[in-house]
Structure formats: C-alpha cells, structure tokens
Short mmCIF file of C-alpha atoms in Angstrom, two decimals:
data_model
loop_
_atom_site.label_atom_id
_atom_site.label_comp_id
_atom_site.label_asym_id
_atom_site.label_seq_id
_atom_site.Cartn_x
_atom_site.Cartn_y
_atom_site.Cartn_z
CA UNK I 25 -29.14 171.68 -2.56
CA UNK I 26 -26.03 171.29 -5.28
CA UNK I 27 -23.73 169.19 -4.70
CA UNK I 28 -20.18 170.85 -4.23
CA UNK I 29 -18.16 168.58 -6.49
CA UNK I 30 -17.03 167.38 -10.50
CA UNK I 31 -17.93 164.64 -12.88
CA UNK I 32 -15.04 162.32 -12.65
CA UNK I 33 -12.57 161.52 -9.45
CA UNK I 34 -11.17 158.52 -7.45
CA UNK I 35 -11.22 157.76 -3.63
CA UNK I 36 -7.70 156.58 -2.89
CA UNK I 37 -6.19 156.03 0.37
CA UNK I 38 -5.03 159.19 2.23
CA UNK I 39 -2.79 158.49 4.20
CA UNK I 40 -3.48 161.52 6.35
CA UNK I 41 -3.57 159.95 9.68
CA UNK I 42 -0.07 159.91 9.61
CA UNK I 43 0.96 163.82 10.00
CA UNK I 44 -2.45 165.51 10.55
CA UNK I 45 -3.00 165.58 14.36
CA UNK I 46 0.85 166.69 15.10
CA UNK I 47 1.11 170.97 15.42
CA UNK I 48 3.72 172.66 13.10
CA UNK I 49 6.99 172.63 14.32
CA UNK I 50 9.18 175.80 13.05
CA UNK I 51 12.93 174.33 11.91
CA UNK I 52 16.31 176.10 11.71
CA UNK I 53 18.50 175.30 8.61
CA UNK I 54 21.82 173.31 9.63
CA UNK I 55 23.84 173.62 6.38
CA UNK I 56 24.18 175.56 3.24
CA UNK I 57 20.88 177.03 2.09
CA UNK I 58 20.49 176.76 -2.32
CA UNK I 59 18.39 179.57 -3.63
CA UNK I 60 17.36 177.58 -7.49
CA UNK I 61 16.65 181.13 -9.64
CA UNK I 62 13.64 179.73 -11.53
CA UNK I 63 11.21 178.61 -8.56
CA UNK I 64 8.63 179.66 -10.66
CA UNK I 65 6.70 179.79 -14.03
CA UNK I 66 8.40 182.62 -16.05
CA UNK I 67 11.55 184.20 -16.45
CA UNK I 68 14.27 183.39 -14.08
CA UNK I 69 15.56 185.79 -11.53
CA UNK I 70 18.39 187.69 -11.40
CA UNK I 71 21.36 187.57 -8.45
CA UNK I 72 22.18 191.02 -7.22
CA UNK I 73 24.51 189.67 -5.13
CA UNK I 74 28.05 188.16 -5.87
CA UNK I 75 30.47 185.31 -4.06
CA UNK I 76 31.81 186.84 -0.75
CA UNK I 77 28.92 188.87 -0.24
CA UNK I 78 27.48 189.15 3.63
CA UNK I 79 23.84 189.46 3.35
CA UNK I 80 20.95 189.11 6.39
CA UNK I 81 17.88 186.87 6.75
CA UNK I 82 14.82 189.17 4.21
CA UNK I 83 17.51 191.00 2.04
CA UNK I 84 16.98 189.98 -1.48
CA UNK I 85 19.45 188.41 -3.13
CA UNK I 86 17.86 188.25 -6.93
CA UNK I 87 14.99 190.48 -8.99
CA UNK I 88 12.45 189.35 -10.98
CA UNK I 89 13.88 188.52 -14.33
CA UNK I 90 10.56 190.43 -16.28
CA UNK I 91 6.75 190.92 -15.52
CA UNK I 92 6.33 186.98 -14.94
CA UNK I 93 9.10 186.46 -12.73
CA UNK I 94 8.98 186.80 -9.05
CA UNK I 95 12.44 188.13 -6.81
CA UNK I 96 14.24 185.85 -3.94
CA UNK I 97 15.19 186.69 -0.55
CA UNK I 98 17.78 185.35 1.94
CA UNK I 99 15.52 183.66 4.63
CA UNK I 100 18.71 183.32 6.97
CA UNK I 101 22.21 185.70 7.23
CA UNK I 102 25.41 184.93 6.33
CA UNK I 103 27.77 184.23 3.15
CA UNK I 104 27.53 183.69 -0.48
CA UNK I 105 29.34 180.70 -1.20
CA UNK I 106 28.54 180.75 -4.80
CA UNK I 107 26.15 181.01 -8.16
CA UNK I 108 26.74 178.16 -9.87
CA UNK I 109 24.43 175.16 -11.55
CA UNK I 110 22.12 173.26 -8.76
CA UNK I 111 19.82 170.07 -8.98
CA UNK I 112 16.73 170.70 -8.41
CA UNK I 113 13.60 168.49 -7.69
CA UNK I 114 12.78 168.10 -11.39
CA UNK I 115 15.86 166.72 -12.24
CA UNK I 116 16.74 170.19 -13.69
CA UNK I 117 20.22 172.09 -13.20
CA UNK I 118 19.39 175.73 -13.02
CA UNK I 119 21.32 178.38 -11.66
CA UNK I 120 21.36 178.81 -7.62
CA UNK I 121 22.88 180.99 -5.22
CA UNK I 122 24.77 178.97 -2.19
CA UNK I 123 24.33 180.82 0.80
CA UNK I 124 26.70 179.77 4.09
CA UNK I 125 24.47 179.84 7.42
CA UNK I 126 26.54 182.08 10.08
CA UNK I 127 23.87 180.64 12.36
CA UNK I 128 23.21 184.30 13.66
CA UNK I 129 20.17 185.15 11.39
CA UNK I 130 20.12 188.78 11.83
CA UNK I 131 17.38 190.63 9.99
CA UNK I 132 16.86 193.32 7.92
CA UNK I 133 14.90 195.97 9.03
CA UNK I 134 11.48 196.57 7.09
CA UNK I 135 9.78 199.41 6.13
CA UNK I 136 6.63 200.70 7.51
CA UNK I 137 3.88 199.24 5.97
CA UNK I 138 -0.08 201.47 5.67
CA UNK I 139 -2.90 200.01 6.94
CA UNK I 140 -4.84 197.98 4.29
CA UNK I 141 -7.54 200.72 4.03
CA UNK I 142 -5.58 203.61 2.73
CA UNK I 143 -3.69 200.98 -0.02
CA UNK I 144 -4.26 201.26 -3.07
CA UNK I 145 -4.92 198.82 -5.54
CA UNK I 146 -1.66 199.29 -7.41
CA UNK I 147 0.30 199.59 -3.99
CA UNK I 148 -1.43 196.28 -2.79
CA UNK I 149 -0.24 194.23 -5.93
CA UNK I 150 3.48 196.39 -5.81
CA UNK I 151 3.74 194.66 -2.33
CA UNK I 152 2.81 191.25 -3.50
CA UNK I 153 5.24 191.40 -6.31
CA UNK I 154 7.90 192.65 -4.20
CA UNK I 155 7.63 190.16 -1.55
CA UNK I 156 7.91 187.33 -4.35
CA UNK I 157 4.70 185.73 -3.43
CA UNK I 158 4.04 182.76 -6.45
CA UNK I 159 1.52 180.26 -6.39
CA UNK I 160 2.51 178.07 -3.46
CA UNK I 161 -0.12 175.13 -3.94
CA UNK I 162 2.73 173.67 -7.03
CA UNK I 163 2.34 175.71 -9.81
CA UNK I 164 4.74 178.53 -8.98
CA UNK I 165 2.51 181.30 -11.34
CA UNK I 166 3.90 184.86 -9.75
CA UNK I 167 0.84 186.02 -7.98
CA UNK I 168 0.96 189.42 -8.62
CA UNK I 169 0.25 188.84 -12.36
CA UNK I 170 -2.85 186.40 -11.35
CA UNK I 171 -4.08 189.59 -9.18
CA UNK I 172 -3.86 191.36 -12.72
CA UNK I 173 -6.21 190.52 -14.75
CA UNK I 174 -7.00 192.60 -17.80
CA UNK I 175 -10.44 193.41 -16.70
CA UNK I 176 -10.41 193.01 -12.64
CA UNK I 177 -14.13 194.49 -12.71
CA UNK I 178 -15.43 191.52 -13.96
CA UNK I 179 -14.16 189.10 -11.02
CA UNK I 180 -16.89 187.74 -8.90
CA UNK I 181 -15.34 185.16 -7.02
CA UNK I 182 -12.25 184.72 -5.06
CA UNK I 183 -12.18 181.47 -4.33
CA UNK I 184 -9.21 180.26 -1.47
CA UNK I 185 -8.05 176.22 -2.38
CA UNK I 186 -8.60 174.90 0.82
CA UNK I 187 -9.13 171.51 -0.43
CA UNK I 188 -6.00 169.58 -0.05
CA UNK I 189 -6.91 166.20 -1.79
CA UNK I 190 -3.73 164.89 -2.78
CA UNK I 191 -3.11 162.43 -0.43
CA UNK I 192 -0.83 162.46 2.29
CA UNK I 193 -0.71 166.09 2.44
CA UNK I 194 -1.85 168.05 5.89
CA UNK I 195 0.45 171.25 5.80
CA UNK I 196 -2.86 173.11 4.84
CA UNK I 197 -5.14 171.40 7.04
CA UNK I 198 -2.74 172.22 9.90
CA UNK I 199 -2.23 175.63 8.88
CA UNK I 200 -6.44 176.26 8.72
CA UNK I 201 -6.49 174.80 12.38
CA UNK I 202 -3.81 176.78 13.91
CA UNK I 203 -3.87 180.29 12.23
CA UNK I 204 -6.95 180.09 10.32
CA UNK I 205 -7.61 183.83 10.96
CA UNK I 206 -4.32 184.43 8.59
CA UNK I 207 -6.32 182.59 5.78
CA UNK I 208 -9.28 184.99 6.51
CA UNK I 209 -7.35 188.10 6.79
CA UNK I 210 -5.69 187.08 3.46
CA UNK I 211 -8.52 186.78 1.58
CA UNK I 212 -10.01 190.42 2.76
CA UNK I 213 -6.43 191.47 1.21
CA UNK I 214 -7.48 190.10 -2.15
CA UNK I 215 -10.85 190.95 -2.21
CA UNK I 216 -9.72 194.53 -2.14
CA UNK I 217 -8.27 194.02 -5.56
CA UNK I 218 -12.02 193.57 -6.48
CA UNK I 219 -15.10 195.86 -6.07
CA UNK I 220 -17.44 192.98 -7.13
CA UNK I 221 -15.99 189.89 -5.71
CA UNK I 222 -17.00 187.51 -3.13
CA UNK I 223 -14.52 185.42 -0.91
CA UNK I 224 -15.20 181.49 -1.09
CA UNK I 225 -13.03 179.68 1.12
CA UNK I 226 -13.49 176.27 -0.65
CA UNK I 227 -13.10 173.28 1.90
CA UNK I 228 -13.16 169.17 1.38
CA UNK I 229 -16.23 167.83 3.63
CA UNK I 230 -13.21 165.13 5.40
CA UNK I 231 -12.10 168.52 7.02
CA UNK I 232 -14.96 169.28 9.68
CA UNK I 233 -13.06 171.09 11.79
CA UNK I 234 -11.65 173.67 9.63
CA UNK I 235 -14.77 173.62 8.18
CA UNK I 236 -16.26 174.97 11.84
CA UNK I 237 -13.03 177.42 12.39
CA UNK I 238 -13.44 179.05 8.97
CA UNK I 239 -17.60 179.62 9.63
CA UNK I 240 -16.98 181.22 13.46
CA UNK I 241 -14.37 183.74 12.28
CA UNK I 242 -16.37 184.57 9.06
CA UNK I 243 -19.59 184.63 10.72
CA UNK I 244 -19.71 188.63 10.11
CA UNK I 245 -17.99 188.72 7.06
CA UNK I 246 -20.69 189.27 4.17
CA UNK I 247 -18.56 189.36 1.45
CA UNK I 248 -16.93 185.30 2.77
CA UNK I 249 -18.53 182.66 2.84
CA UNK I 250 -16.89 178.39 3.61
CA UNK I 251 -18.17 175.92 0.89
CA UNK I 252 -17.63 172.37 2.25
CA UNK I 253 -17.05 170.32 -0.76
CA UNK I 254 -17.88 166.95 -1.36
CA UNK I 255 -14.32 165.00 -0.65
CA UNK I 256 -13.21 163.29 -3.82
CA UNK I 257 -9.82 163.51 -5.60
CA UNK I 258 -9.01 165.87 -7.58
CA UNK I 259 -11.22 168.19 -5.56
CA UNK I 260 -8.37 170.70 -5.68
CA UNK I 261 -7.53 170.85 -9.15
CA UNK I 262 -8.26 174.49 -10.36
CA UNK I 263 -11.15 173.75 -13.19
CA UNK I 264 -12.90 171.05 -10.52
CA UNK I 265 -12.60 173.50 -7.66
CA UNK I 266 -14.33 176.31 -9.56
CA UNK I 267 -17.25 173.99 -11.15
CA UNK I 268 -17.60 172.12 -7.79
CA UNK I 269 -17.80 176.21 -6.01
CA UNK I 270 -19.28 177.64 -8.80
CA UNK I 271 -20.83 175.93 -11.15
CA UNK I 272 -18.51 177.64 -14.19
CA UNK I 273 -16.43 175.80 -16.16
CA UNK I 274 -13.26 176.41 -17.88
CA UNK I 275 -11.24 174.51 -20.54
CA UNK I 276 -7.27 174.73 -21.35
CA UNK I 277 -7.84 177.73 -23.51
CA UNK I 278 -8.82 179.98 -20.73
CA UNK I 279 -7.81 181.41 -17.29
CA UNK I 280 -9.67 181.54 -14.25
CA UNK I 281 -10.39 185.13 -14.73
CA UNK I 282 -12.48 184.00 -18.49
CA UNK I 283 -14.76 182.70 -15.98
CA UNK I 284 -14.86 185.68 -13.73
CA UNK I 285 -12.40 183.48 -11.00
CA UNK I 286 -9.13 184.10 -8.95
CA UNK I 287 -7.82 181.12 -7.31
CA UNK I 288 -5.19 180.68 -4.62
CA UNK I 289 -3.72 178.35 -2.68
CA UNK I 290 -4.02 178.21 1.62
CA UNK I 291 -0.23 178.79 2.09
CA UNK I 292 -0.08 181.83 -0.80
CA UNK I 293 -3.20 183.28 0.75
CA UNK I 294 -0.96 183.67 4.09
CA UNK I 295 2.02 184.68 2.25
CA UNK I 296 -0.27 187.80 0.41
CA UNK I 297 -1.56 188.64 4.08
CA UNK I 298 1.96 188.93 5.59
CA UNK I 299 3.47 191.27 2.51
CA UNK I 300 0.41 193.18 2.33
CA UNK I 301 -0.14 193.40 6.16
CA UNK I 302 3.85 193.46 7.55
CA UNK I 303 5.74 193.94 4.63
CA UNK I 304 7.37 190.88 4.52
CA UNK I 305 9.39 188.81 1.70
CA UNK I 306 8.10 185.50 1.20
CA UNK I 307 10.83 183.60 3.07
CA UNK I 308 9.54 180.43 4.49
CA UNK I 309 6.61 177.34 4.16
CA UNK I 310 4.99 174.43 5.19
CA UNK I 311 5.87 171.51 4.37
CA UNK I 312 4.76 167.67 4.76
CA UNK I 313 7.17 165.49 5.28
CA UNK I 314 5.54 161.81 5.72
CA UNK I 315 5.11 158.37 4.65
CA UNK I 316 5.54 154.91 6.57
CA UNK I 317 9.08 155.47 5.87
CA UNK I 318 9.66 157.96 8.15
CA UNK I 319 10.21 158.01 11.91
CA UNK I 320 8.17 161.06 13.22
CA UNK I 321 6.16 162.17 9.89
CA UNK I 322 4.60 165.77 10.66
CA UNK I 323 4.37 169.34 9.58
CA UNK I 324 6.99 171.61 9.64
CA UNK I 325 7.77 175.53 8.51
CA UNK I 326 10.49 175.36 6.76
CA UNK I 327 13.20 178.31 5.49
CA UNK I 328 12.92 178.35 1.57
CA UNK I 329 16.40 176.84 0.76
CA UNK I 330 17.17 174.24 3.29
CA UNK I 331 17.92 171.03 2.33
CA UNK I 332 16.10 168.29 1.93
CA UNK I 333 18.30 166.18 4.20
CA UNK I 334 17.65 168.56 7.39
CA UNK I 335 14.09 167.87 6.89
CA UNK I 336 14.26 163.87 7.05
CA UNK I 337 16.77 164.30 9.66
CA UNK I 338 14.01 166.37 11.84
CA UNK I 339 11.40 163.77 11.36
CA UNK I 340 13.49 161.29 12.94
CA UNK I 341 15.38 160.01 10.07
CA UNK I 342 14.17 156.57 8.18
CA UNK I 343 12.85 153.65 10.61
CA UNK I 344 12.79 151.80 6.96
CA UNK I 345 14.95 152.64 3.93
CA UNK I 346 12.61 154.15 1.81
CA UNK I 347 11.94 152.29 -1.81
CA UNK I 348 9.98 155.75 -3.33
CA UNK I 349 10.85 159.70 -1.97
CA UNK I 350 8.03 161.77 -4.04
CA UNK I 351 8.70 165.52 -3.68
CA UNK I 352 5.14 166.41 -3.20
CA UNK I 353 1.81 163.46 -3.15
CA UNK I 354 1.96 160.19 -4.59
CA UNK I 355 -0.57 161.11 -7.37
CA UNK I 356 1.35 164.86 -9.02
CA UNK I 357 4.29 164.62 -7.34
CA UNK I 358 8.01 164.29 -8.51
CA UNK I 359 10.13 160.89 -7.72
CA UNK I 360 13.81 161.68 -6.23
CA UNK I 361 16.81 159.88 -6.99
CA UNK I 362 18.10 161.71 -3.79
CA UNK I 363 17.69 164.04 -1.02
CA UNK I 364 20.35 166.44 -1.62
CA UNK I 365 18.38 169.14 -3.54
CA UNK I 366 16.81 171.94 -1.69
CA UNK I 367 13.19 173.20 -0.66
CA UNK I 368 11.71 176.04 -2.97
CA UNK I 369 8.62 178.24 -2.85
CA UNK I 370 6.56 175.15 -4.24
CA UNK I 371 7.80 172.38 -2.17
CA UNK I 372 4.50 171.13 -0.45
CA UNK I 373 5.33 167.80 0.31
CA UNK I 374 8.64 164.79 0.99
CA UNK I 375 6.87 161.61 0.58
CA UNK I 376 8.82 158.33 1.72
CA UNK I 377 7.25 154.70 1.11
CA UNK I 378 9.00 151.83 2.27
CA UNK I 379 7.23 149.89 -1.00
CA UNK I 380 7.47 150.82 -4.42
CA UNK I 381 3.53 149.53 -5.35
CA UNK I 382 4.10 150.92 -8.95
CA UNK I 383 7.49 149.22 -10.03
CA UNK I 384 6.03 145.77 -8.92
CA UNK I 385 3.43 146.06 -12.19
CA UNK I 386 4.34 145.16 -15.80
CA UNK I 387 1.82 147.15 -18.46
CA UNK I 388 0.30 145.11 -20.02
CA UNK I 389 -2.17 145.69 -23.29
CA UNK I 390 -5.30 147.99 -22.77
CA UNK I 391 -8.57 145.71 -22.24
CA UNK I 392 -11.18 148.54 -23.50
CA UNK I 393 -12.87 148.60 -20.09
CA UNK I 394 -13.59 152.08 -19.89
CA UNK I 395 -12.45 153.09 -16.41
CA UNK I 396 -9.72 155.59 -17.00
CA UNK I 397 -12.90 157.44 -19.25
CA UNK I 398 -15.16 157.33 -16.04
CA UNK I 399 -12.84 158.49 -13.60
CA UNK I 400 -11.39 161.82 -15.80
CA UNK I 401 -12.16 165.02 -14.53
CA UNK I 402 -11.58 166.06 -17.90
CA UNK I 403 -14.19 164.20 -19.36
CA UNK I 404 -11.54 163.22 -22.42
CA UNK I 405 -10.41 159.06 -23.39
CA UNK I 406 -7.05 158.66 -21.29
CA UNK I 407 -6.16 155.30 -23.16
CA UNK I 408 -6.81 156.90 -26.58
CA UNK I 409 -4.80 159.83 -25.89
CA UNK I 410 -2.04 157.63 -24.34
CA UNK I 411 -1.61 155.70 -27.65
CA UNK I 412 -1.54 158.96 -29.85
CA UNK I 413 1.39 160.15 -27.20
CA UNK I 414 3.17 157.05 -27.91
CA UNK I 415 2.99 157.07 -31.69
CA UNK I 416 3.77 160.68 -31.41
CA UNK I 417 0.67 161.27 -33.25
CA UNK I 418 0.51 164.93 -32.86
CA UNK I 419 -2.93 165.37 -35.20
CA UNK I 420 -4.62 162.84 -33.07
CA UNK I 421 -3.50 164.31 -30.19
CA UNK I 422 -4.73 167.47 -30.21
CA UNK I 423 -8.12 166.38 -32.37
CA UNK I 424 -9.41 164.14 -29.19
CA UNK I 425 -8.88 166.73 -26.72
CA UNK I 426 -5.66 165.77 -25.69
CA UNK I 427 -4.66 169.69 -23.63
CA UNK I 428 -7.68 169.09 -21.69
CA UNK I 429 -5.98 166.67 -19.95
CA UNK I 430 -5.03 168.01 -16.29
CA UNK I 431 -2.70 165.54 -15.17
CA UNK I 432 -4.35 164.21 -12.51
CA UNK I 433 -3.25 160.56 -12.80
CA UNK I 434 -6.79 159.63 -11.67
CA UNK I 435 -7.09 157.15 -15.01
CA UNK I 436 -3.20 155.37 -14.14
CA UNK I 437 -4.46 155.13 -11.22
CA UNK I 438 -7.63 152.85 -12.42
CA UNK I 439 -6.27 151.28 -15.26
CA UNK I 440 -6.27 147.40 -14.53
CA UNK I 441 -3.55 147.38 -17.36
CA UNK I 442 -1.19 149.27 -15.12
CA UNK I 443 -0.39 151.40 -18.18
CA UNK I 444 1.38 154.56 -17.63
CA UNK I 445 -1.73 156.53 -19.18
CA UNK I 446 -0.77 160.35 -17.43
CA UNK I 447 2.51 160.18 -18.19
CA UNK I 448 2.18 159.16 -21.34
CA UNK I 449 -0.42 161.78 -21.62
CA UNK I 450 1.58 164.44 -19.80
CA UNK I 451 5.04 163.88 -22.08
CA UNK I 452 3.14 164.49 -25.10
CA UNK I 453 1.18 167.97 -23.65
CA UNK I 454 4.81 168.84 -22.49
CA UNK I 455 5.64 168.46 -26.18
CA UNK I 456 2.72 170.62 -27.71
CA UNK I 457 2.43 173.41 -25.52
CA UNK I 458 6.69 173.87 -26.35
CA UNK I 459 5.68 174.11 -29.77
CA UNK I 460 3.16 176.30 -29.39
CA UNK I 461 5.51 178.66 -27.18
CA UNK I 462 7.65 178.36 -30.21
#
C-alpha cells in the first residue's frame, strides 16, 4: 500500500492539546463590527451602502468588485458608522465599512432555495458567488471561480483539506467531530459541478476519530471516499495534499485543475453546503484562539467582523502577557502589533505565546549542512535562494527554482543558523510575481 504523504516535512510540536477536546462555543459581537473590502485575492468589493444607513444581520453591504472578487454581508443589524481606512491583520489599511451593533440582530429574510437535484450547474456556482464563499483555509481565492475551471470535464478529484497541520490549529478538527455530515453534504454539492469526479476527504492519520466519523457517514457514498494521510507538516499545503492523495504533482506554473484537482478547505466546504443548501451569505467562522498565553484557549464561531479583542476577552483574557499574538499558526501565520483589527473570512487562528522563542536567536552565517534542502516540500535549496533574495539577485532567483518555493517555513524552522530562510525567500517571490502582474 502507498503511503499517503510528500518528500520533505518537519514534525514540530502541536500544540493541539490545548483547544482540541473543548466543543465550539457560538459568540455574540460586543462592539463595532469592521467589514475590510479586500478579504480576498482579487478585486476589492464595493459598499452599496452609505454612513447612516440601517441594515440587518445577511443584507449585503458591498458587491464583488469584478469576476475575482467575492461580495460582503452584514453578519449582525444595526448602523453604518462609516467607510473609511482600517488596519487589518497584514499590517495593511484598506477600506472598511464600520458597522454599530444595535444588539437586536434582526435578519433578512431569504429566498427559497431548490433542492440540489433540480440545480443546475450554473445556478449552483451563481449561489456560491452570491453568498461570497472564498477560500477559507488562508488564501481567500473566491470559490466560485475555483468551481470554474475552463474545462470542468476533465476534473477527477475533489479533494476536501481536512488535514489541519499547522500547529495549534483545531477549528477543523472540531468542526469534522461535531457536524461532520455538513463536510459530507458539502462535498456532494461540489461534486455536482463534475460528471467525472470523485470526492476525497483527505485526513492527517493524528485525527482517528474524524477519520472513523467521515468512513460511517460515507459508508454508502461511492463517489467519497476518507484518505488518512500520513501526519507530517505541511500535509495541508495544496501541491503536498494532492501528491500525498493522488499521486499528481503540480508546480507554480499550474492550478489544481492542470492536474485534473479541486481543492477546498473544511470550513469553505460548509460554507458551499449552507449557500447551496439554505441560501445563505457567508457570514460567520471558526476560529482558534489558543496558546499558553491564554486563559481558556478553545474554538469558537465567530461573526466575520468582530474584533479581535472580544475574542481574547471570551477565552478568559491573558493569564500571562503574551510576548508573540500570530493571526493564524506559528509556522504561516501573521505577527500582530495589536489586537484591535478585526476577524475576516480567512481568519483561522489568534495565537498567543507567553515566549518569543524566535527573537531570542541571532542569525548567524549558513554552515552548508543541508537540512533546510531535506526538509523542503519543494524539493528546491532554501539557503541558496535566501542569499539570491538578499542580494536581490533576481536572475538567480528565478534560475534555481526560486517560485517553487511554498512558504512553508519548514527550512527556518531547521536551520541551526537561525537564518530567516522563508522570509527571505517569501519577500523576494512577493517581489517577482508583482512584476510579473506588471
């Protein structure tokens, strides 16, 4: 038997424990919700609203800016305070709409919805783009234009990113143990989209249990099947999770679809289900908020907009003052300077540590062991690449591979140096792939 997995990968701690065996709680917003226009890859959206309007909880408040864009909905009611520039996670301004919580959250009525069998394909993916479903895993790509691939007939797989391996992270392994039949029912939604697919609902081996869940409801199912994949980070990352599923493999020059491949994340599958199914805007997540730094780390569903504050403040505060808050996992996630910046469509994750491990190291000069080259996914020469970034060595760069890079941080991560090696790496892709826009 193949074994479900990638060339490359690291073990690190995972910090799981923490948040994993605690149920979901559902949270109200306290303040003023912040609606960032660009919470995804693409064009912004646009506000159809205007300061002083009264709008309810699932009325959108801005369209899609073009064909890669997604629209935004209110996901409580009450008044707009504002559009005007917002931090947001990044470290980006963009423009937001403030929205003041009347605390009432009256809802808009929604439309009847068909049954899934008499949909058709072009209703199923006007739905999807209507409820502003994006990639929810941290990539933001609209979903609707993923589901639209130029030639759909030649998808076989549809594979669902159950994986979860950054660490820390359990919103998806809590959401496959409580409502694992909205991952399943999901995925029939998708494979809909394509006569010759197959379902694989792709799952680390550390994950037993969901592992069990997923087979009993899918037992039937001949067009689903569960992979349990060999745990190893990064399991999840798109190209390793369809070569460790598949067997195909796919470089920076192509999509999942070159290889016949739709990917989604566990939240977005849920989020397809409930606009397909209900008719539904996508209004609310999961997300993680953990680390040693926090009182009461768990799971909670969260309305797109609240503030980061509110969510510390329902996991019991600090019991330490935190040294590192990561907006996401400690390996692709974003460092805050502060809390006060609110939760989007791709906010998986608030990480606090009470130690900053990384600060304490001083780089030092590479010592040609060869580690960061054994460890990358990518199969390209982190340390190489890392010096072309920092000579700005753009020829180099590009010669040895550099796009192939995926950002992992599995070779910083190894490097006995402590050298910054992904973001070195990850500056200098930032660089190219603006000039090639360009």
């Amino acid at each position: 038997m193949a074994k479900l997995t990638f060339t490359g990968g690291i073990h690190p701690y995972d910090g799981k424990e923490l948040s994993k065996d605690k149920p979901i709680k559902a949270i109200l917003p306290k303040g003023e919700l912040v609606y960032p226009m660009s919470q995804h890859i693409g064009a912004p959206a646009v506000p159809i609203v205007a300061k002083g309007d009264r709008v309810l909880t699932g009325q959108k408040i801005a369209e899609a800016g073009g064909f890669v864009s997604a629209p935004i909905y209110a996901t409580v009611s009450g008044t707009v305070k504002a559009i005007e520039p917002r931090r947001i996670v990044t470290g980006d301004v963009v423009t937001s709409i403030v929205l003041e919580n009347d605390n009432l959250y009256e809802e808009v009525t929604y439309g009847p919805v068909k049954p899934l069998e008499e949909l058709t394909k072009e209703e199923i993916i006007g739905l999807i783009r209507e409820a502003g479903v994006v990639g929810m895993g941290g990539a933001g790509f609209p979903t609707h234009v993923k589901l639209s691939p130029k030639e759909p007939e030649k998808i076989e797989y549809v594979i669902a990113n159950c994986a979860e391996c950054e660490p820390y992270l359990t919103s998806d392994y809590r959401r496959m143990i409580e409502e694992p039949e909205k991952i399943v029912e999901g995925m029939k939604v998708i494979l809909r989209l394509f006569d010759k697919a197959k379902g694989i609902l792709a799952v680390e081996d550390n994950k037993p249990d969901c592992v069990a869940a997923l087979k009993k409801l899918t037992a039937d199912e001949k067009d689903i099947t569960v992979k349990a994949l060999k745990t190893k980070y990064p399991q999840g990352a798109e190209r390793q999770l369809i070569y460790a599923s598949t067997g195909r493999a796919i470089n920076s020059g192509m999509l999942p679809a070159d290889a016949g491949c739709i990917v989604d994340n566990v939240d977005t599958i849920v989020a397809i289900n409930q606009a397909v199914r209900e008719g539904k805007p996508l209004m609310h997540r999961i997300v993680t908020v953990t680390g040693d730094a926090v009182t009461d780390p768990r799971n909670f569903i969260v309305r797109i907009g609240t503030n980061y504050h509110e969510l510390v403040e329902e996991a019991g505060g600090f019991k330490t003052e935190p040294a590192k808050i990561v907006s996401g996992g400690p390996m692709m996630g974003f460092a805050l300077f502060g809390l006060d910046v609110p939760t989007t469509k791709t906010s998986s994750a608030l990480l606090c540590m009470t130690e900053d491990e990384v600060s304490r190291y001083e780089p030092s000069a590479c010592i040609n062991c060869g580690r960061c080259v054994e460890v990358c996914p990518g199969r390209v020469l982190p340390s190489k690449l890392a010096d072309f970034a920092e000579q700005g060595d753009d020829e180099k760069f590009l010669a040895y591979n550099g796009m192939e890079c995926c950002e992992c941080g599995c070779c910083s991560y190894v490097c006995p140096a402590k050298r910054p090696l992904t973001q070195e790496i990850k500056s200098m892709r930032k660089i190219q792939l603006a000039k090639k826009k360009k």
